[in-house]
mmCIF file of C-alpha atoms in Angstrom:
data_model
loop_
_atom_site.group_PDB
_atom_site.id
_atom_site.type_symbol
_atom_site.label_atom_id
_atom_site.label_comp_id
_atom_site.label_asym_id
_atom_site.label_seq_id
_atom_site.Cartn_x
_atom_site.Cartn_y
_atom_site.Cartn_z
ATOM 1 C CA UNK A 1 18.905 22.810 -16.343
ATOM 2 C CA UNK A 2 17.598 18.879 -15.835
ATOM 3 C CA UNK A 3 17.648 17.534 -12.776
ATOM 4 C CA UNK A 4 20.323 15.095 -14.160
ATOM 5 C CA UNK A 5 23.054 17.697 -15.116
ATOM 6 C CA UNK A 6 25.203 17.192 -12.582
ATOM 7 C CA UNK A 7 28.661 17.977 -14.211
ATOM 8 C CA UNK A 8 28.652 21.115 -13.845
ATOM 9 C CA UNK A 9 28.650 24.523 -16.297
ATOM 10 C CA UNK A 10 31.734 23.701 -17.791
ATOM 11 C CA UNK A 11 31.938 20.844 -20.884
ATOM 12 C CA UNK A 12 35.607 20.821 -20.369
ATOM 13 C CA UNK A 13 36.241 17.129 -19.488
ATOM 14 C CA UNK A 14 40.000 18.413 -17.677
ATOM 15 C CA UNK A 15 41.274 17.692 -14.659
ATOM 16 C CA UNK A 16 38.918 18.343 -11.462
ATOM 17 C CA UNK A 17 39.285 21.587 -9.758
ATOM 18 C CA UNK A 18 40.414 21.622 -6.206
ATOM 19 C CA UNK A 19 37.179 22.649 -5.359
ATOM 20 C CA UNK A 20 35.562 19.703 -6.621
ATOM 21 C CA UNK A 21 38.705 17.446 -5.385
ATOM 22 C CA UNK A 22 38.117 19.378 -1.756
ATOM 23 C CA UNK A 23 34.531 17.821 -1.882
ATOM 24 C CA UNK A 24 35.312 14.418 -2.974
ATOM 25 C CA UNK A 25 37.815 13.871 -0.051
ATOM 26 C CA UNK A 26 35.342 15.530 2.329
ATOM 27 C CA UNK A 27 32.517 12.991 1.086
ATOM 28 C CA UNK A 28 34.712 10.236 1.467
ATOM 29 C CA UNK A 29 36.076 10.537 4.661
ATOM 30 C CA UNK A 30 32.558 10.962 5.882
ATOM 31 C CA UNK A 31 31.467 7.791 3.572
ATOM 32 C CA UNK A 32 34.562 6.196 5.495
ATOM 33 C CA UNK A 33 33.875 7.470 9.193
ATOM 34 C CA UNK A 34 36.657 9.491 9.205
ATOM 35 C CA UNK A 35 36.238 13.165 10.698
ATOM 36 C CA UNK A 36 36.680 15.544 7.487
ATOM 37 C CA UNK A 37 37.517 19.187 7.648
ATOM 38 C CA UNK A 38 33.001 19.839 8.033
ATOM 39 C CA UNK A 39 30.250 17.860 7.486
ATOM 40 C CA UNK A 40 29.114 17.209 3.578
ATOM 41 C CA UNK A 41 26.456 19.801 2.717
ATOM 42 C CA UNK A 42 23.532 19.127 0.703
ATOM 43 C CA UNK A 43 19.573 19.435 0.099
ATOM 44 C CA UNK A 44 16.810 18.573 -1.834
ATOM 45 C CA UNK A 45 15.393 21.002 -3.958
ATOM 46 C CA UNK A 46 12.224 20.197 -5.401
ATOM 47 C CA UNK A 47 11.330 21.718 -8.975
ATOM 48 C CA UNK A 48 8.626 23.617 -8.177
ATOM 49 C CA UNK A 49 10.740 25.253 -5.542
ATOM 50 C CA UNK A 50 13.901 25.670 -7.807
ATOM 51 C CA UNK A 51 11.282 27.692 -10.466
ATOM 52 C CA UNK A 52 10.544 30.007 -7.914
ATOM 53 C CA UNK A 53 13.453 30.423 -6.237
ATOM 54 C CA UNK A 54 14.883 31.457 -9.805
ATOM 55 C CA UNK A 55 12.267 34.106 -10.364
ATOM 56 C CA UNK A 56 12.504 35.440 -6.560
ATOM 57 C CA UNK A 57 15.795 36.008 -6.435
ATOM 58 C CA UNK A 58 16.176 37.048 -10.448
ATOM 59 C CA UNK A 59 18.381 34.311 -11.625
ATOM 60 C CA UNK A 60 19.263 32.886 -15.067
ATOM 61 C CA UNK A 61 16.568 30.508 -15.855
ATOM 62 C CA UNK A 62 19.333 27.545 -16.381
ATOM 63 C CA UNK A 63 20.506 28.726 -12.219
ATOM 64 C CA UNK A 64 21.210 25.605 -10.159
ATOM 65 C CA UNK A 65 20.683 25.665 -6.114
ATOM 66 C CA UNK A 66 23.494 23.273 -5.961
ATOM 67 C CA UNK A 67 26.163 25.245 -7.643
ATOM 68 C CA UNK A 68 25.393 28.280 -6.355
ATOM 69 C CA UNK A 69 25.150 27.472 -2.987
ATOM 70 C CA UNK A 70 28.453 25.321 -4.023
ATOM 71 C CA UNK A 71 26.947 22.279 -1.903
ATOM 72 C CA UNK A 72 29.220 19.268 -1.808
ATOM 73 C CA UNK A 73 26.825 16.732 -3.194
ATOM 74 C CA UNK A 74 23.672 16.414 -5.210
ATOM 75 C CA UNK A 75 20.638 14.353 -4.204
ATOM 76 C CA UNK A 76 19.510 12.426 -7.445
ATOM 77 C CA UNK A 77 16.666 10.790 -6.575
ATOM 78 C CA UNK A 78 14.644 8.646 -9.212
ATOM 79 C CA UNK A 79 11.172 8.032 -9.634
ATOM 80 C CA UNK A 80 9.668 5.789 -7.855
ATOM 81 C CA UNK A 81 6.127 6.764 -8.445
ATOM 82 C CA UNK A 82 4.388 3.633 -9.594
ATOM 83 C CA UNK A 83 3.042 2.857 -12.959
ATOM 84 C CA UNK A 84 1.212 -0.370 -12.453
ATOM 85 C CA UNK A 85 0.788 -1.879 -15.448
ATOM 86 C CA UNK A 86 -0.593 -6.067 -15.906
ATOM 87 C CA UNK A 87 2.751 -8.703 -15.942
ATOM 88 C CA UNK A 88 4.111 -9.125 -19.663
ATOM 89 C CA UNK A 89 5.750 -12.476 -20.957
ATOM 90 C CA UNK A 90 8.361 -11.373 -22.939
ATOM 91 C CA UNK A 91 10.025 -14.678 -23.740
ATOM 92 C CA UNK A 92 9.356 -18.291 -22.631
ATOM 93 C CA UNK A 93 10.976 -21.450 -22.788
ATOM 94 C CA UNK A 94 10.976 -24.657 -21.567
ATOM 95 C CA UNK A 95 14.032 -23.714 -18.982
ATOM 96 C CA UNK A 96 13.259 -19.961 -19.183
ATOM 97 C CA UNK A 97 10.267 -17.571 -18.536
ATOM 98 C CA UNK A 98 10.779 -13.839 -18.848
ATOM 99 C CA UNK A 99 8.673 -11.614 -17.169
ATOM 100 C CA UNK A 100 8.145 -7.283 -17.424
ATOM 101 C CA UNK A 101 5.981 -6.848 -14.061
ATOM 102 C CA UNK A 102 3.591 -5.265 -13.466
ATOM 103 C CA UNK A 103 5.515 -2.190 -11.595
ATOM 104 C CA UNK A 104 7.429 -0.101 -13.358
ATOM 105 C CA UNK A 105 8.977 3.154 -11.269
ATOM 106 C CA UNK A 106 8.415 5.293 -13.460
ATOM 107 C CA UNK A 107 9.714 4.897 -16.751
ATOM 108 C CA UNK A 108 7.379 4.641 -20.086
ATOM 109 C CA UNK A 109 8.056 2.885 -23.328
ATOM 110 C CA UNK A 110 10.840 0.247 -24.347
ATOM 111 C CA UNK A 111 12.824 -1.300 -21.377
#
């Protein structure tokens, strides 16, 4: 399991469960400083951790912290690692210049 699968087991695109309904009131009632029924629970699990964690505990190899801990939200955080590359002009005109800069968080290939 990516770290960007964040729908769940299921590929049924249904209704939400309560569950999942439970959690998106709780979220936004904290988002909206109003007191919910607990506090939002979450982590960050990093991948080395979530390998071995797997393995300790003798999980399926596809087992993910945040659904089996059922934590109300999932930290997806990109990136930002820098790949410094030299400024690229990818079109210019005489009322335009496009630039790709020289910092790119990240991500290789066509942009």
């Amino acid at each position: 399991m990516s770290m960007f699968d964040t729908t769940g087991k299921s590929s049924d695109q249904g209704p939400r469960s309560e569950n999942t309904l439970r959690k998106l009131r709780r979220m936004n009632m904290a988002l909206n400083h109003q007191e919910p029924d607990r506090v939002p629970i979450s982590d960050f699990f990093w991948g080395e951790f979530t390998g071995r964690w797997r393995r300790e505990l003798g999980l399926a190899p596809d087992a993910n912290p945040y659904y089996h801990y059922d934590l109300d939200w999932i930290v997806n955080v990109p990136n930002f690692d820098p790949w410094i590359r030299p400024f690229e002009t990818i079109r210019e005109t005489p009322g335009e210049v496009v630039v790709r800069t020289g910092l790119q968080r990240g991500v290789r290939g066509n942009l």
